[in-house]
């Protein structure tokens, strides 16, 4: 079939296999263009490995350090009549590239929150690798079924205590409008923490530990975001912020259990991802941020961010540099005073009429479509393509 983008709100309902492969290859090429990592992890488990930061967290240790990788995700394979999800095609492309490079790569598609998935991954680690020395936790899910009580919990993006109104960008129409969100209930906070807090991260590490597959001196890292004050009510001080606080508590608990310097939370930059596109206010902020950081010459995408994370904090014989709350901060360039001041000035002035002048909304749209394999150089989008693709490790 000929596959074209079909967007609806903050999602694209189609994905292009060759385009996704080109996107993955571009990230691999970037990593290979950088100095090789030294003293980095060699057996890496990435939980939530198919898109965005999780995908980059598989590419960097594999192609920057020759690491064996196992990826866990929940994606939709293509059929004869319907395209699969972008994450599925990304994972197929990553595995194919790893195989061609002589690197071990195996992927698991299913519910990462379940005990069955943990057991299946552990058995593979035992059989193929013996142990893992780095575990990256990069899940972003709207719901989670707790394996202990069988209850399904749902996360919400809401402020706490008072309604929140702010400028917003309708990414379908390109109009700058406003959004108003009612405050959450205590039950919604609790449910969001259950889904997006650190509970499942800890369950994974405990299961790996009990199975005896954690290498001596292993490290684990989970991803978070803080952002600017204008998004605090909907993010840092909202329901998601409570979940991120729980995530940091989980890191502290694991450092207590497994030893200091074992578990880290990395605060990453705001980027166009499938997750960030769903958050009110954030697409407008990202469009402004991209313009400012590109003009300043310090803009990074997912692969550049994770390359810097491993280069400066998780490899090359150094110790992670932490802030006062013991977090790694690779959002440091985003949060520079000069960058935030420029974004804040533009935020005050932004309207539908000057959107293209003051922001990089065109860049936002380009990056959004790239997430689904569209707009990549060298891909013939007029050609017939087969939406059915198998993971090399399963074919």
Coordinates of N, CA and C in Angstrom, one line a residue, residues 1 78-84 386-388:
X1 N 0.8 -1.2 0.0 CA 0.0 0.0 0.0 C 0.9 1.2 0.0
X78 N 2.1 -4.3 12.1 CA 1.2 -4.0 10.9 C 0.6 -5.3 10.4
X79 N -0.5 -5.1 9.7 CA -1.2 -6.2 9.0 C -1.2 -5.9 7.5
X80 N -1.8 -6.8 6.8 CA -1.9 -6.6 5.3 C -2.6 -5.4 4.9
X81 N -3.6 -5.0 5.8 CA -4.4 -3.8 5.4 C -4.2 -2.6 6.3
X82 N -3.4 -2.7 7.3 CA -3.3 -1.6 8.2 C -1.9 -1.4 8.7
X83 N -1.4 -0.2 8.8 CA 0.0 0.0 9.3 C 0.1 -0.3 10.8
X84 N 1.3 -0.7 11.1 CA 1.6 -0.9 12.5 C 1.9 0.5 13.2
X386 N 5.1 -2.6 2.1 CA 4.5 -3.7 2.9 C 4.4 -3.3 4.3
X387 N 3.2 -3.1 4.9 CA 3.1 -2.7 6.3 C 3.4 -3.9 7.3
X388 N 3.5 -5.1 6.8 CA 3.8 -6.2 7.7 C 5.3 -6.4 7.8

